[in-house]
XYZ file of C-alpha atoms in Angstrom:
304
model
C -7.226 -26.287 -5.064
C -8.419 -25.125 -8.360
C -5.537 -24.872 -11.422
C -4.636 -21.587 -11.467
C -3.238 -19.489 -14.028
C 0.652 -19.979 -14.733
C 0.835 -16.116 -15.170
C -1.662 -13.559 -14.721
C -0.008 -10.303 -14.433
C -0.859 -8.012 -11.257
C -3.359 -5.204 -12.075
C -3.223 -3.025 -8.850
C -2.036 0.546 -7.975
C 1.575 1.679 -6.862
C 3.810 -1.308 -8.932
C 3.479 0.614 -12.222
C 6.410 2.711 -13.213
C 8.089 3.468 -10.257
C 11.235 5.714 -9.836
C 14.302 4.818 -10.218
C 15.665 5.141 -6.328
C 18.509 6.464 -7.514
C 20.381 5.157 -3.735
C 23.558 6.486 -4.821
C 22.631 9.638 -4.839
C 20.980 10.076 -1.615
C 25.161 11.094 0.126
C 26.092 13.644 -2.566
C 24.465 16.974 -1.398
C 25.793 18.750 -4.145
C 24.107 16.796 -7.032
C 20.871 16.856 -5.296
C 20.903 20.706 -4.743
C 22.111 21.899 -8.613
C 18.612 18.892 -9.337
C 16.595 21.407 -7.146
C 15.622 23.984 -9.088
C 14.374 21.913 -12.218
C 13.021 18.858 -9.848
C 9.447 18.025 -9.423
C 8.159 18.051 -6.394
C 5.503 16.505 -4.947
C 3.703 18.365 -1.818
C 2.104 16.387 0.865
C -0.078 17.916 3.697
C -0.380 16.280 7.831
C -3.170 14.265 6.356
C -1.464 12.141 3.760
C -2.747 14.151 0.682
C -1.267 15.541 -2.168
C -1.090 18.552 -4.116
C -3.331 18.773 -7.118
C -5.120 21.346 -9.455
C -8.421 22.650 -9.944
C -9.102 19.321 -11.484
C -7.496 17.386 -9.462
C -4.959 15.948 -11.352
C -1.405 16.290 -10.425
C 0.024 19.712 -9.687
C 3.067 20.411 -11.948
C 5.560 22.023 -8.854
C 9.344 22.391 -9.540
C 12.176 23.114 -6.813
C 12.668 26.573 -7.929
C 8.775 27.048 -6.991
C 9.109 26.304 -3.244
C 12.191 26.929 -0.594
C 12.243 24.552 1.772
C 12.888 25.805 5.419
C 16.829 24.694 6.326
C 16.409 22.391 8.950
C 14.036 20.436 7.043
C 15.136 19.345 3.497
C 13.686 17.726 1.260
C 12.820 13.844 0.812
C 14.968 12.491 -2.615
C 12.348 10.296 -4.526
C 14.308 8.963 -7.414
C 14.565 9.834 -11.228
C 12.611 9.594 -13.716
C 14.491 9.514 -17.257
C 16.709 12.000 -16.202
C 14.428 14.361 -14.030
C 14.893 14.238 -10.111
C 12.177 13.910 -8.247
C 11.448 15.257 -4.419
C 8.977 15.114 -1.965
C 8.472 17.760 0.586
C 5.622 18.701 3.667
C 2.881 21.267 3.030
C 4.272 23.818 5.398
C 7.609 24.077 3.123
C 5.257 24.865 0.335
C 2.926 27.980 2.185
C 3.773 30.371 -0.445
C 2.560 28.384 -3.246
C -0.966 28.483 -4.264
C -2.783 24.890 -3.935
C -5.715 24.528 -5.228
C -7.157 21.435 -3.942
C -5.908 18.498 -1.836
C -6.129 14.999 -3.268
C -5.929 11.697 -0.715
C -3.895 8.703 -1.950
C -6.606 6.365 -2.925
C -8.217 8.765 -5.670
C -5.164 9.592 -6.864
C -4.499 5.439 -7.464
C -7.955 5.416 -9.766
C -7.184 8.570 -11.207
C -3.713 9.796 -11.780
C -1.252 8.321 -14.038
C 0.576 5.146 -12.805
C 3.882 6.651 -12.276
C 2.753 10.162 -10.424
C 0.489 7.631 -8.698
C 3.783 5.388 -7.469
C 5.448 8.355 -6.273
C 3.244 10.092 -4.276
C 2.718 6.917 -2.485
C 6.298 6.215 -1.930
C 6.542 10.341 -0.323
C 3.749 9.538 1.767
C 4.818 6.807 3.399
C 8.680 8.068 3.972
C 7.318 11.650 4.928
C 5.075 9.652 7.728
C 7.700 8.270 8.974
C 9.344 11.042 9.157
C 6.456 12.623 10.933
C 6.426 9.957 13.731
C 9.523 9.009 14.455
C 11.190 12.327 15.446
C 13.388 11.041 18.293
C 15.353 8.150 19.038
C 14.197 5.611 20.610
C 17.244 4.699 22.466
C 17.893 7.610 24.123
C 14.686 10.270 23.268
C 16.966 12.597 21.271
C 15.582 14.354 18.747
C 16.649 12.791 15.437
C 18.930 14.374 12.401
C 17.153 13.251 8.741
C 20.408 12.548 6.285
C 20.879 10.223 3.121
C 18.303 12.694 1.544
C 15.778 11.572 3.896
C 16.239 8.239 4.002
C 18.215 8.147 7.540
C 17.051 9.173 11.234
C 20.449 9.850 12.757
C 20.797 10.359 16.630
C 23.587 12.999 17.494
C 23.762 11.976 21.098
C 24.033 7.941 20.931
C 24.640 8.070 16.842
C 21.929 4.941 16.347
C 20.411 4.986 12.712
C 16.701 4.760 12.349
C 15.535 3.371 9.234
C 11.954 3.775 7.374
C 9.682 0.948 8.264
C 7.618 -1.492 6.464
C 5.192 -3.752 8.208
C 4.627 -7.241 6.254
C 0.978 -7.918 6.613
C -0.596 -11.211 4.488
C -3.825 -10.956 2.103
C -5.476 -14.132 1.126
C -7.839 -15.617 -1.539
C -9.395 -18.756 -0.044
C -11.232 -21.245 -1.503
C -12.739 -24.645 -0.190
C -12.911 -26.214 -4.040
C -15.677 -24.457 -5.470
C -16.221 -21.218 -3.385
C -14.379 -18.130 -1.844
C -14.268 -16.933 1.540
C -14.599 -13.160 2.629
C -14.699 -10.820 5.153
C -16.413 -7.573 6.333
C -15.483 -4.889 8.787
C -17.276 -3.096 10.631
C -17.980 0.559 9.703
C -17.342 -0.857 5.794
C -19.968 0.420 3.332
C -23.546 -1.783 3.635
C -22.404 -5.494 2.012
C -19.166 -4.575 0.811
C -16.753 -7.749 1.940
C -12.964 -8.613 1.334
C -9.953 -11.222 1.781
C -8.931 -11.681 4.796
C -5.169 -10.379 5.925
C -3.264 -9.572 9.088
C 0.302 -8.229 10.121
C 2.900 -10.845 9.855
C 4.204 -11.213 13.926
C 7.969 -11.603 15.198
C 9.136 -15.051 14.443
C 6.553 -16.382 12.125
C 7.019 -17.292 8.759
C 4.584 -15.635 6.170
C 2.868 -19.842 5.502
C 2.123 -19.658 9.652
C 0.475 -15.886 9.258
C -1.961 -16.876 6.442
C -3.076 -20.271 9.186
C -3.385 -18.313 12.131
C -4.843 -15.030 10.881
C -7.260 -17.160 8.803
C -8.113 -19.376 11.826
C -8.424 -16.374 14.272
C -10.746 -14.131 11.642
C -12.950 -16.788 10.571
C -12.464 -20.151 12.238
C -11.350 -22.174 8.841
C -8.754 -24.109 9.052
C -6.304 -23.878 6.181
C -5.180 -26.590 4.154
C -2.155 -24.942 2.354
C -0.975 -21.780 0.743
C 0.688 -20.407 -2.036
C 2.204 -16.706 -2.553
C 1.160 -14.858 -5.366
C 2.254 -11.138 -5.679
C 2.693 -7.993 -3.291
C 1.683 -4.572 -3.413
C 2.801 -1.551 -1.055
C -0.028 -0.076 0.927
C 1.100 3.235 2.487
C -2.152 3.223 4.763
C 0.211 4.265 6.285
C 3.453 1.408 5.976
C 2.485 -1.854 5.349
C 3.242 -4.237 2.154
C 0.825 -6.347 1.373
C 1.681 -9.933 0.576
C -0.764 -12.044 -1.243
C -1.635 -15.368 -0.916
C -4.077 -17.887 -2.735
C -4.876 -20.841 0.074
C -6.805 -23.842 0.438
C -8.963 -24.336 3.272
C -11.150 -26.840 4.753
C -15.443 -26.181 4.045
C -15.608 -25.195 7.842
C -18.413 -22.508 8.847
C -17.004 -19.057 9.103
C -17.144 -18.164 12.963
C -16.109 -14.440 13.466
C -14.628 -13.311 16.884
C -13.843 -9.502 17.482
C -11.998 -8.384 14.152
C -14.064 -9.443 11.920
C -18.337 -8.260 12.012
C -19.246 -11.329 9.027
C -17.353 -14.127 7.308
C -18.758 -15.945 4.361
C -18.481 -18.362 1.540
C -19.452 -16.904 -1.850
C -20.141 -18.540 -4.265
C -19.119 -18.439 -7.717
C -22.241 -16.764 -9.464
C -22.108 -14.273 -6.922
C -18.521 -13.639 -7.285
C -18.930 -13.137 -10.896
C -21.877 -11.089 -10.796
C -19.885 -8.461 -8.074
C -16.913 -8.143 -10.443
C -19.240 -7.666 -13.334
C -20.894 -4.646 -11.363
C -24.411 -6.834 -11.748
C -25.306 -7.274 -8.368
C -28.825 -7.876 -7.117
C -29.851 -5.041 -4.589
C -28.323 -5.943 -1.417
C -25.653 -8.248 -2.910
C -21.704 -8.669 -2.969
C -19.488 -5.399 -2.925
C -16.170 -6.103 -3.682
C -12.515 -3.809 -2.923
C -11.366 -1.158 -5.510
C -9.586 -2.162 -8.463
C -6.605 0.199 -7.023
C -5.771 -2.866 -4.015
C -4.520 -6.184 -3.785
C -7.721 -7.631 -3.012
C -9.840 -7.192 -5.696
C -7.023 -8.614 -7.904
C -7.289 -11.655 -5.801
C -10.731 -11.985 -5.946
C -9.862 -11.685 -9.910
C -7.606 -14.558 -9.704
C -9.463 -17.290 -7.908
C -12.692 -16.045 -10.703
C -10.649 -16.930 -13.051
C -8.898 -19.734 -11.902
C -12.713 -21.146 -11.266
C -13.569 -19.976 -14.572
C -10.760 -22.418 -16.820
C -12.760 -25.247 -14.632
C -15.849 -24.704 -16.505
């Protein structure tokens, strides 16, 4: 495996300057409501997006702007500095004029980091929110407390909890080149790591092998973990990986449409934005993946 880097710091959307949670003050109803009026609030329509202006940069709302409907309250983000921060659905906001609608991923390239942060962190909560509305025990329809933060069932009192699915993404190399993937329906030669959802029982070493070996048919030789990134598309966490594997031939089964070895010229030329017509696409800058593409470049690069 090459050397790699001892630190290269990750350069991907939704780590930078994220609320403070604030946990604490999810119980006390009466600090959150005397935050309300001077809050920001971030507004979030049935299709993930967020409010923005004309522009489409943020849109500056505060509590006293909107008045949420009583039996749905709104979802306690954290603080910034000292400013409380909400999160609440569209149709608590139908009085206020929106001008345009902006989805999560050009909000990532485009808004600052921390507005960034927290409108992923509503959209993924309010989604869960959205699709868990009764228990699953009993098929009760659910109570939201702790701010948001808590499905409780009146009838067999079971808590339901957000959820977060682990799924691994991995840079592999066989010594000299990197392997990638492409789905179909991507853009025309756009390719990626691979990744899948970590499965009941497995540790996250046995996901990279068998997700690896399933996609692509290369065997891997052994793994290291690098750095994670939440990916509320809509609830996973993306945990990534650099690997070795054996130089087998990519064989793609139903997942995948292509698997390939690139090499490093043509790696370099992608992130560069100097491909030949028809060449390499790689991922956004905003995800996980192109940062690990970024790491095994450079790794490859200290080699001479």
């Amino acid at each position: 495996m090459p050397s790699l880097p001892v630190e290269r710091t990750p350069a991907f959307a939704f780590l930078e300057s994220p609320l403070d949670r604030a946990e604490h003050l999810r119980d006390d109803a009466g600090v959150l409501a005397a935050r309300w009026p001077l809050a920001r609030v971030v507004v979030v329509d049935v299709e993930g997006r967020a409010a923005a202006d004309a522009d489409g940069a943020p849109l500056r709302l505060h509590g006293a702007d909107i008045a949420p409907a009583d039996d749905d309250a709104p979802l306690f983000l954290g603080l910034r500095d000292d400013e409380a921060w909400f999160a609440v659905r569209a149709a608590n906001a139908a009085d206020v004029a929106i001008p345009r609608w902006i989805d999560l991923r050009t909000a990532a390239a485009g808004w600052p980091a921390f507005e960034a942060t927290a409108f992923a962190q509503a959209r993924a909560v309010l989604h869960w929110q959205a699709r868990h509305r009764y228990c699953g025990a009993c098929g009760t329809a659910l109570e939201y407390r702790r701010a948001g933060w808590l499905g409780w069932c009146p009838r067999c009192e079971l808590e339901h909890y957000p959820r977060t699915d682990p799924a691994v993404i991995v840079a592999i190399t066989d010594g000299s080149r990197l392997l990638l993937g492409r789905n179909p329906g991507w853009p025309p030669h756009r390719y990626s790591t691979l990744a899948g959802f970590v499965e009941p029982g497995e540790s996250l070493e046995q996901t990279v092998e068998r997700e690896v070996l399933e996609e692509s048919g290369v065997r891997i030789l052994r793994c290291r973990y690098l750095a994670s990134q939440p990916w509320p598309f809509p609830s996973s966490l993306m945990l990534g990986f650099f690997a070795e594997a054996a130089p087998d031939e990519p064989q793609v089964g139903d997942e995948l449409e292509d698997a390939r070895w690139f090499t490093f010229d043509e790696v370099d030329a992608a992130l560069r934005g100097d491909s030949p017509e028809g060449g390499l696409l790689l991922s956004p800058s905003v995800s996980i993946s192109r940062w690990l593409v970024e790491y095994w470049h450079a790794a490859m690069a200290t080699q001479g």
